[in-house]
PDB file of C-alpha atoms in Angstrom:
ATOM      1  CA  MET D  23       0.140  -0.175  -0.009  1.00 74.00           C
ATOM      2  CA  GLU D  24       2.927   2.390   1.176  1.00 79.00           C
ATOM      3  CA  ASN D  25       3.846   2.297  -3.137  1.00 86.00           C
ATOM      4  CA  LYS D  26       0.552   3.050  -4.244  1.00 86.00           C
ATOM      5  CA  LEU D  27      -0.010   6.144  -1.500  1.00 87.00           C
ATOM      6  CA  LYS D  28       3.539   7.221  -3.105  1.00 89.00           C
ATOM      7  CA  LEU D  29       2.773   6.986  -6.773  1.00 87.00           C
ATOM      8  CA  ALA D  30      -0.879   8.447  -5.950  1.00 88.00           C
ATOM      9  CA  LYS D  31       1.056  11.493  -3.993  1.00 92.00           C
ATOM     10  CA  GLU D  32       3.089  11.841  -7.609  1.00 93.00           C
ATOM     11  CA  LYS D  33      -0.153  12.115  -9.907  1.00 93.00           C
ATOM     12  CA  LEU D  34      -2.022  14.426  -7.580  1.00 95.00           C
ATOM     13  CA  ILE D  35      -1.209  18.812  -8.979  1.00 97.00           C
ATOM     14  CA  VAL D  36      -2.788  21.055  -6.556  1.00 97.00           C
ATOM     15  CA  ALA D  37      -4.215  24.669  -7.707  1.00 96.00           C
ATOM     16  CA  LEU D  38      -2.587  27.541  -6.039  1.00 97.00           C
ATOM     17  CA  ASP D  39      -5.453  29.527  -6.480  1.00 94.00           C
ATOM     18  CA  VAL D  40      -4.761  32.624  -3.958  1.00 96.00           C
ATOM     19  CA  ASP D  41      -3.561  36.058  -4.409  1.00 95.00           C
ATOM     20  CA  THR D  42      -0.038  36.323  -2.669  1.00 97.00           C
ATOM     21  CA  GLY D  43       3.197  34.476  -3.579  1.00 97.00           C
ATOM     22  CA  GLU D  44       3.409  34.138   0.488  1.00 97.00           C
ATOM     23  CA  ALA D  45      -0.368  32.617   0.817  1.00 97.00           C
ATOM     24  CA  ALA D  46       0.620  30.293  -2.221  1.00 97.00           C
ATOM     25  CA  LEU D  47       4.262  28.846   0.311  1.00 97.00           C
ATOM     26  CA  ASP D  48       2.274  28.722   3.248  1.00 96.00           C
ATOM     27  CA  LEU D  49      -0.019  26.220   0.691  1.00 97.00           C
ATOM     28  CA  VAL D  50       3.586  24.725  -0.350  1.00 97.00           C
ATOM     29  CA  LYS D  51       4.852  24.193   3.485  1.00 96.00           C
ATOM     30  CA  LYS D  52       1.057  22.603   4.177  1.00 95.00           C
ATOM     31  CA  LEU D  53       1.046  20.471   1.267  1.00 96.00           C
ATOM     32  CA  SER D  54       4.807  19.827  -0.057  1.00 92.00           C
ATOM     33  CA  THR D  55       4.958  15.964   1.239  1.00 90.00           C
ATOM     34  CA  GLN D  56       1.645  15.031   0.335  1.00 88.00           C
ATOM     35  CA  VAL D  57       1.418  16.728  -3.066  1.00 92.00           C
ATOM     36  CA  GLY D  58       3.335  15.545  -6.305  1.00 90.00           C
ATOM     37  CA  MET D  59       3.219  19.319  -8.312  1.00 97.00           C
ATOM     38  CA  PHE D  60       1.736  22.399  -7.899  1.00 98.00           C
ATOM     39  CA  LYS D  61      -0.062  24.446 -10.808  1.00 98.00           C
ATOM     40  CA  VAL D  62       0.083  28.828 -10.794  1.00 98.00           C
ATOM     41  CA  GLY D  63      -2.097  29.535 -12.897  1.00 97.00           C
ATOM     42  CA  MET D  64      -3.240  33.243 -13.565  1.00 97.00           C
ATOM     43  CA  GLN D  65      -4.783  34.554 -10.513  1.00 97.00           C
ATOM     44  CA  LEU D  66      -1.401  33.693  -9.153  1.00 98.00           C
ATOM     45  CA  PHE D  67       1.264  34.199 -11.869  1.00 98.00           C
ATOM     46  CA  TYR D  68      -0.876  38.032 -12.646  1.00 97.00           C
ATOM     47  CA  GLN D  69      -0.598  39.236  -9.201  1.00 97.00           C
ATOM     48  CA  ALA D  70       2.426  37.913  -7.692  1.00 97.00           C
ATOM     49  CA  GLY D  71       4.752  38.018 -10.681  1.00 96.00           C
ATOM     50  CA  PRO D  72       7.521  35.395 -12.232  1.00 97.00           C
ATOM     51  CA  ASP D  73       9.257  35.484  -8.868  1.00 96.00           C
ATOM     52  CA  ILE D  74       6.899  33.079  -7.801  1.00 97.00           C
ATOM     53  CA  VAL D  75       8.048  30.272  -9.764  1.00 97.00           C
ATOM     54  CA  LYS D  76      11.578  30.617  -8.899  1.00 95.00           C
ATOM     55  CA  ARG D  77      10.486  30.844  -5.417  1.00 96.00           C
ATOM     56  CA  LEU D  78       8.580  27.574  -5.293  1.00 97.00           C
ATOM     57  CA  LYS D  79      11.121  25.856  -7.314  1.00 96.00           C
ATOM     58  CA  GLU D  80      13.638  26.912  -4.875  1.00 95.00           C
ATOM     59  CA  ALA D  81      11.567  25.971  -2.137  1.00 95.00           C
ATOM     60  CA  GLY D  82      12.157  22.294  -3.718  1.00 95.00           C
ATOM     61  CA  VAL D  83       8.760  21.528  -5.588  1.00 96.00           C
ATOM     62  CA  ARG D  84       7.683  21.018  -9.446  1.00 97.00           C
ATOM     63  CA  VAL D  85       5.427  23.623 -11.113  1.00 98.00           C
ATOM     64  CA  PHE D  86       3.351  23.662 -13.436  1.00 98.00           C
ATOM     65  CA  LEU D  87       2.641  27.113 -14.952  1.00 98.00           C
ATOM     66  CA  ASP D  88      -0.955  27.342 -16.256  1.00 97.00           C
ATOM     67  CA  LEU D  89      -1.392  30.312 -18.421  1.00 98.00           C
ATOM     68  CA  LYS D  90      -2.405  29.064 -21.819  1.00 97.00           C
ATOM     69  CA  LEU D  91      -1.099  31.143 -23.810  1.00 98.00           C
ATOM     70  CA  HIS D  92      -2.362  31.509 -27.072  1.00 98.00           C
ATOM     71  CA  ASP D  93      -1.445  34.367 -29.685  1.00 98.00           C
ATOM     72  CA  ILE D  94       0.683  34.497 -33.420  1.00 98.00           C
ATOM     73  CA  PRO D  95       3.335  31.835 -33.369  1.00 98.00           C
ATOM     74  CA  ASN D  96       5.941  34.270 -32.802  1.00 98.00           C
ATOM     75  CA  THR D  97       4.487  36.144 -29.976  1.00 98.00           C
ATOM     76  CA  VAL D  98       4.044  32.407 -28.238  1.00 98.00           C
ATOM     77  CA  ALA D  99       7.250  31.109 -28.800  1.00 98.00           C
ATOM     78  CA  GLN D 100       8.907  34.678 -27.031  1.00 98.00           C
ATOM     79  CA  ALA D 101       6.733  33.881 -24.269  1.00 98.00           C
ATOM     80  CA  ALA D 102       7.522  30.395 -24.087  1.00 98.00           C
ATOM     81  CA  ARG D 103      11.029  30.772 -24.002  1.00 98.00           C
ATOM     82  CA  GLY D 104      10.905  33.164 -21.100  1.00 97.00           C
ATOM     83  CA  LEU D 105       8.618  30.547 -18.686  1.00 97.00           C
ATOM     84  CA  THR D 106      11.266  27.459 -19.485  1.00 97.00           C
ATOM     85  CA  ALA D 107      13.906  30.417 -18.506  1.00 97.00           C
ATOM     86  CA  LEU D 108      12.065  30.723 -14.983  1.00 97.00           C
ATOM     87  CA  GLY D 109      12.240  27.031 -14.326  1.00 96.00           C
ATOM     88  CA  ALA D 110       9.103  25.443 -15.166  1.00 97.00           C
ATOM     89  CA  ASP D 111       8.110  22.038 -15.641  1.00 98.00           C
ATOM     90  CA  ILE D 112       5.153  22.094 -17.512  1.00 98.00           C
ATOM     91  CA  ILE D 113       3.824  24.624 -19.539  1.00 98.00           C
ATOM     92  CA  ASN D 114       0.655  25.257 -21.918  1.00 98.00           C
ATOM     93  CA  VAL D 115      -1.037  26.954 -24.584  1.00 98.00           C
ATOM     94  CA  HIS D 116      -4.249  26.853 -26.329  1.00 97.00           C
ATOM     95  CA  ALA D 117      -4.922  24.335 -29.027  1.00 97.00           C
ATOM     96  CA  ALA D 118      -6.970  26.672 -30.370  1.00 95.00           C
ATOM     97  CA  GLY D 119      -3.976  28.402 -31.800  1.00 97.00           C
ATOM     98  CA  GLY D 120      -3.342  26.033 -34.251  1.00 97.00           C
ATOM     99  CA  THR D 121      -0.323  23.924 -35.417  1.00 97.00           C
ATOM    100  CA  ALA D 122       2.111  26.403 -36.227  1.00 98.00           C
ATOM    101  CA  MET D 123       1.309  28.044 -32.764  1.00 98.00           C
ATOM    102  CA  MET D 124       1.718  24.993 -30.995  1.00 98.00           C
ATOM    103  CA  ARG D 125       4.985  23.732 -33.003  1.00 98.00           C
ATOM    104  CA  ALA D 126       6.284  27.060 -32.682  1.00 98.00           C
ATOM    105  CA  ALA D 127       6.073  26.836 -28.493  1.00 98.00           C
ATOM    106  CA  ALA D 128       7.419  23.169 -28.687  1.00 98.00           C
ATOM    107  CA  GLU D 129      10.830  24.265 -30.455  1.00 98.00           C
ATOM    108  CA  ALA D 130      11.083  27.095 -28.495  1.00 98.00           C
ATOM    109  CA  VAL D 131      11.051  25.893 -25.491  1.00 98.00           C
ATOM    110  CA  ARG D 132      13.260  22.666 -26.178  1.00 97.00           C
ATOM    111  CA  GLU D 133      16.172  25.270 -27.675  1.00 98.00           C
ATOM    112  CA  GLN D 134      16.057  27.221 -24.453  1.00 98.00           C
ATOM    113  CA  ALA D 135      16.398  24.452 -22.212  1.00 98.00           C
ATOM    114  CA  ALA D 136      19.295  23.093 -24.360  1.00 98.00           C
ATOM    115  CA  ALA D 137      21.475  26.941 -24.265  1.00 97.00           C
ATOM    116  CA  LEU D 138      20.436  26.678 -20.383  1.00 97.00           C
ATOM    117  CA  GLY D 139      21.942  23.220 -19.932  1.00 97.00           C
ATOM    118  CA  ARG D 140      18.470  21.385 -18.395  1.00 95.00           C
ATOM    119  CA  PRO D 141      16.017  19.391 -19.206  1.00 96.00           C
ATOM    120  CA  ALA D 142      12.818  21.042 -21.331  1.00 97.00           C
ATOM    121  CA  PRO D 143       9.417  21.767 -19.514  1.00 98.00           C
ATOM    122  CA  ARG D 144       6.985  19.186 -21.114  1.00 98.00           C
ATOM    123  CA  VAL D 145       4.552  21.513 -22.946  1.00 98.00           C
ATOM    124  CA  ILE D 146       0.456  20.748 -23.359  1.00 98.00           C
ATOM    125  CA  ALA D 147      -2.294  22.073 -24.846  1.00 98.00           C
ATOM    126  CA  VAL D 148      -5.869  22.740 -23.603  1.00 96.00           C
ATOM    127  CA  THR D 149      -8.644  21.489 -25.107  1.00 94.00           C
ATOM    128  CA  VAL D 150     -11.944  22.504 -24.050  1.00 89.00           C
ATOM    129  CA  LEU D 151     -12.175  24.479 -20.502  1.00 87.00           C
ATOM    130  CA  THR D 152     -13.796  22.364 -18.050  1.00 81.00           C
ATOM    131  CA  SER D 153     -16.433  25.281 -17.615  1.00 84.00           C
ATOM    132  CA  ILE D 154     -18.217  24.601 -20.847  1.00 87.00           C
ATOM    133  CA  ASP D 155     -20.952  22.640 -20.637  1.00 88.00           C
ATOM    134  CA  PRO D 156     -22.731  21.309 -24.388  1.00 90.00           C
ATOM    135  CA  THR D 157     -25.031  24.827 -24.508  1.00 92.00           C
ATOM    136  CA  ALA D 158     -22.026  27.122 -24.608  1.00 93.00           C
ATOM    137  CA  PHE D 159     -19.959  25.007 -26.358  1.00 91.00           C
ATOM    138  CA  GLN D 160     -22.870  24.588 -29.442  1.00 91.00           C
ATOM    139  CA  TYR D 161     -24.826  27.804 -29.159  1.00 91.00           C
ATOM    140  CA  GLU D 162     -22.390  29.877 -27.685  1.00 93.00           C
ATOM    141  CA  LEU D 163     -18.573  29.280 -29.115  1.00 93.00           C
ATOM    142  CA  GLY D 164     -20.684  28.527 -32.363  1.00 92.00           C
ATOM    143  CA  PHE D 165     -19.547  24.412 -32.620  1.00 91.00           C
ATOM    144  CA  THR D 166     -21.516  22.039 -34.776  1.00 90.00           C
ATOM    145  CA  CYS D 167     -20.059  18.997 -33.526  1.00 91.00           C
ATOM    146  CA  ASP D 168     -19.874  17.515 -30.173  1.00 89.00           C
ATOM    147  CA  ILE D 169     -17.240  18.595 -26.967  1.00 92.00           C
ATOM    148  CA  GLN D 170     -15.972  15.171 -27.055  1.00 91.00           C
ATOM    149  CA  ARG D 171     -15.114  14.852 -31.196  1.00 92.00           C
ATOM    150  CA  LYS D 172     -13.453  18.383 -30.794  1.00 94.00           C
ATOM    151  CA  VAL D 173     -11.473  17.317 -27.634  1.00 94.00           C
ATOM    152  CA  ALA D 174     -10.026  14.330 -29.898  1.00 95.00           C
ATOM    153  CA  ASP D 175      -9.415  17.029 -33.208  1.00 95.00           C
ATOM    154  CA  TRP D 176      -7.594  19.143 -31.160  1.00 96.00           C
ATOM    155  CA  ALA D 177      -5.524  16.407 -28.833  1.00 97.00           C
ATOM    156  CA  LEU D 178      -4.788  15.109 -32.119  1.00 97.00           C
ATOM    157  CA  LEU D 179      -3.228  18.328 -33.554  1.00 97.00           C
ATOM    158  CA  THR D 180      -1.108  18.828 -30.650  1.00 97.00           C
ATOM    159  CA  ARG D 181       0.293  15.270 -30.924  1.00 97.00           C
ATOM    160  CA  GLN D 182       1.108  15.895 -34.822  1.00 96.00           C
ATOM    161  CA  ALA D 183       2.986  19.400 -33.768  1.00 97.00           C
ATOM    162  CA  GLY D 184       4.713  17.829 -31.353  1.00 97.00           C
ATOM    163  CA  LEU D 185       3.518  18.548 -27.896  1.00 98.00           C
ATOM    164  CA  ASP D 186       3.652  16.251 -24.988  1.00 97.00           C
ATOM    165  CA  GLY D 187      -0.205  16.283 -23.840  1.00 97.00           C
ATOM    166  CA  VAL D 188      -3.180  18.398 -23.206  1.00 97.00           C
ATOM    167  CA  VAL D 189      -5.437  19.176 -20.717  1.00 94.00           C
ATOM    168  CA  ALA D 190      -9.075  18.344 -20.920  1.00 89.00           C
ATOM    169  CA  SER D 191     -11.882  17.152 -18.790  1.00 87.00           C
ATOM    170  CA  PRO D 192     -11.759  13.728 -17.652  1.00 87.00           C
ATOM    171  CA  ARG D 193     -14.938  12.393 -19.251  1.00 87.00           C
ATOM    172  CA  GLU D 194     -12.509  13.166 -22.458  1.00 91.00           C
ATOM    173  CA  ILE D 195     -10.080  10.969 -21.090  1.00 92.00           C
ATOM    174  CA  ALA D 196     -11.109   7.931 -23.541  1.00 91.00           C
ATOM    175  CA  VAL D 197     -11.469   9.238 -26.943  1.00 93.00           C
ATOM    176  CA  ILE D 198      -8.257  11.468 -26.305  1.00 95.00           C
ATOM    177  CA  ARG D 199      -6.723   8.372 -25.355  1.00 93.00           C
ATOM    178  CA  ARG D 200      -8.212   6.092 -28.679  1.00 92.00           C
ATOM    179  CA  ALA D 201      -7.042   9.117 -31.081  1.00 92.00           C
ATOM    180  CA  CYS D 202      -3.183   9.310 -29.551  1.00 95.00           C
ATOM    181  CA  GLY D 203      -2.598   6.378 -28.016  1.00 92.00           C
ATOM    182  CA  GLU D 204      -1.421   5.446 -24.154  1.00 91.00           C
ATOM    183  CA  ASP D 205       1.910   7.446 -24.121  1.00 93.00           C
ATOM    184  CA  PHE D 206       0.389  10.743 -24.558  1.00 96.00           C
ATOM    185  CA  LEU D 207      -0.140  12.655 -21.528  1.00 97.00           C
ATOM    186  CA  ILE D 208      -3.678  13.728 -20.183  1.00 96.00           C
ATOM    187  CA  ILE D 209      -3.759  16.143 -16.750  1.00 96.00           C
ATOM    188  CA  THR D 210      -7.476  16.491 -16.285  1.00 92.00           C
ATOM    189  CA  PRO D 211      -8.818  19.385 -13.837  1.00 87.00           C
ATOM    190  CA  GLY D 212     -12.647  19.307 -13.111  1.00 75.00           C
ATOM    191  CA  ILE D 213     -11.867  16.973  -9.870  1.00 82.00           C
ATOM    192  CA  ARG D 214     -14.841  16.960  -7.727  1.00 74.00           C
ATOM    193  CA  PRO D 215     -14.193  13.976  -4.765  1.00 76.00           C
ATOM    194  CA  ALA D 216     -18.200  12.969  -4.000  1.00 61.00           C
ATOM    195  CA  TRP D 217     -17.274  14.997  -0.517  1.00 54.00           C
ATOM    196  CA  SER D 218     -16.647  18.584  -2.292  1.00 54.00           C
ATOM    197  CA  VAL D 219     -18.876  21.044  -4.084  1.00 49.00           C
ATOM    198  CA  ALA D 220     -18.932  21.316  -8.260  1.00 49.00           C
ATOM    199  CA  GLY D 221     -18.400  24.744  -7.879  1.00 50.00           C
ATOM    200  CA  ASP D 222     -18.034  26.597 -11.624  1.00 48.00           C
ATOM    201  CA  GLN D 223     -17.109  23.295 -13.028  1.00 49.00           C
ATOM    202  CA  LYS D 224     -19.220  21.858 -15.065  1.00 52.00           C
ATOM    203  CA  ARG D 225     -17.439  18.634 -16.960  1.00 48.00           C
ATOM    204  CA  ILE D 226     -16.046  17.286 -13.898  1.00 59.00           C
ATOM    205  CA  MET D 227     -15.528  13.539 -12.186  1.00 78.00           C
ATOM    206  CA  THR D 228     -14.361  12.135  -8.887  1.00 85.00           C
ATOM    207  CA  PRO D 229     -10.560  11.098  -8.273  1.00 87.00           C
ATOM    208  CA  ALA D 230     -10.395   7.728  -8.374  1.00 84.00           C
ATOM    209  CA  ALA D 231     -12.876   7.824 -11.321  1.00 86.00           C
ATOM    210  CA  ALA D 232     -10.639   9.930 -13.210  1.00 86.00           C
ATOM    211  CA  LEU D 233      -7.442   7.663 -12.794  1.00 87.00           C
ATOM    212  CA  GLY D 234      -9.327   4.853 -13.787  1.00 84.00           C
ATOM    213  CA  GLN D 235     -10.018   6.442 -16.972  1.00 85.00           C
ATOM    214  CA  GLY D 236      -6.520   6.899 -17.796  1.00 89.00           C
ATOM    215  CA  ALA D 237      -5.520  10.303 -16.432  1.00 91.00           C
ATOM    216  CA  GLY D 238      -1.900  11.006 -16.246  1.00 93.00           C
ATOM    217  CA  TYR D 239      -2.194  14.166 -13.490  1.00 94.00           C
ATOM    218  CA  LEU D 240      -4.864  15.441 -11.314  1.00 94.00           C
ATOM    219  CA  VAL D 241      -5.785  18.882 -10.718  1.00 94.00           C
ATOM    220  CA  VAL D 242      -7.750  20.001  -8.058  1.00 93.00           C
ATOM    221  CA  GLY D 243      -7.344  23.359  -6.184  1.00 90.00           C
ATOM    222  CA  ARG D 244     -10.664  24.304  -4.203  1.00 88.00           C
ATOM    223  CA  PRO D 245     -11.930  20.916  -2.548  1.00 90.00           C
ATOM    224  CA  ILE D 246      -8.544  21.190  -1.004  1.00 93.00           C
ATOM    225  CA  THR D 247      -7.127  24.347  -0.939  1.00 93.00           C
ATOM    226  CA  GLY D 248     -10.417  25.858   0.646  1.00 89.00           C
ATOM    227  CA  GLN D 249     -10.395  23.385   2.982  1.00 90.00           C
ATOM    228  CA  ALA D 250      -9.616  24.218   6.962  1.00 92.00           C
ATOM    229  CA  ASP D 251      -7.055  21.237   6.965  1.00 94.00           C
ATOM    230  CA  PRO D 252      -5.541  21.147   3.189  1.00 94.00           C
ATOM    231  CA  ALA D 253      -3.437  18.676   4.233  1.00 94.00           C
ATOM    232  CA  ALA D 254      -6.122  16.180   5.387  1.00 93.00           C
ATOM    233  CA  ALA D 255      -8.335  16.895   2.547  1.00 92.00           C
ATOM    234  CA  ALA D 256      -5.022  16.146   0.655  1.00 93.00           C
ATOM    235  CA  GLN D 257      -4.386  12.926   1.665  1.00 92.00           C
ATOM    236  CA  LYS D 258      -7.438  11.652   1.708  1.00 90.00           C
ATOM    237  CA  ILE D 259      -7.933  12.650  -1.722  1.00 91.00           C
ATOM    238  CA  ILE D 260      -4.268   9.944  -1.964  1.00 92.00           C
ATOM    239  CA  THR D 261      -6.121   7.768  -0.439  1.00 90.00           C
ATOM    240  CA  GLU D 262      -9.270   7.216  -2.815  1.00 86.00           C
ATOM    241  CA  LEU D 263      -6.636   7.395  -5.798  1.00 88.00           C
ATOM    242  CA  ALA D 264      -4.170   4.738  -3.995  1.00 87.00           C
ATOM    243  CA  GLU D 265      -7.691   2.175  -4.280  1.00 84.00           C
ATOM    244  CA  VAL D 266      -7.804   2.095  -7.103  1.00 80.00           C
ATOM    245  CA  LEU D 267      -3.792   1.914  -8.758  1.00 77.00           C
TER     246      LEU D 267
END
């Protein structure tokens, strides 16, 4: 069971959706022995600045830098170089930016990492945000296919562009696996334990169910960080994951 708990820990990414570097580092102090990686998103990065990534790396933790780059290829490539220099372990772009943009990001990351003499961060693409439900997808965003079909198409495009994987709802894991194979990385937000509330997430799944579907990493935020005892909440999720490994 000990080995399963260790593996479960490595699959858990905690979202540091807080406003200050001090709050983020406090959570890391409470959770670093139980969590394999921490996610820095727009909320923290834009308020604490790029230095928060360096501070987290100095604290000895792995960082998923979730800024969802989406612009013309040259702009995204130059931004990706900067994020690589910060020391992030995973960075992401939007698959909707297209093949040229994604390929430019991946090439820039690998070139910058080689120049710095360090391992390249993994580059992944966001497919359809987990806050989007089928009604918004079709009637607001204007897609005529269903969400699963579009996610599978974007995942395949991502693989063809040379990226390492995607961010997608756990509801789409199976179709991504069929399209892209078992070695393609899938990171799943929209993870909600049965004992938590869904919040603004629409396409959700429990941790054990997502892992059973084939997720590589699970991103969990408020069900852990919003609890009075974040470490206890994280341990509860890790124990649930270990039971299905």
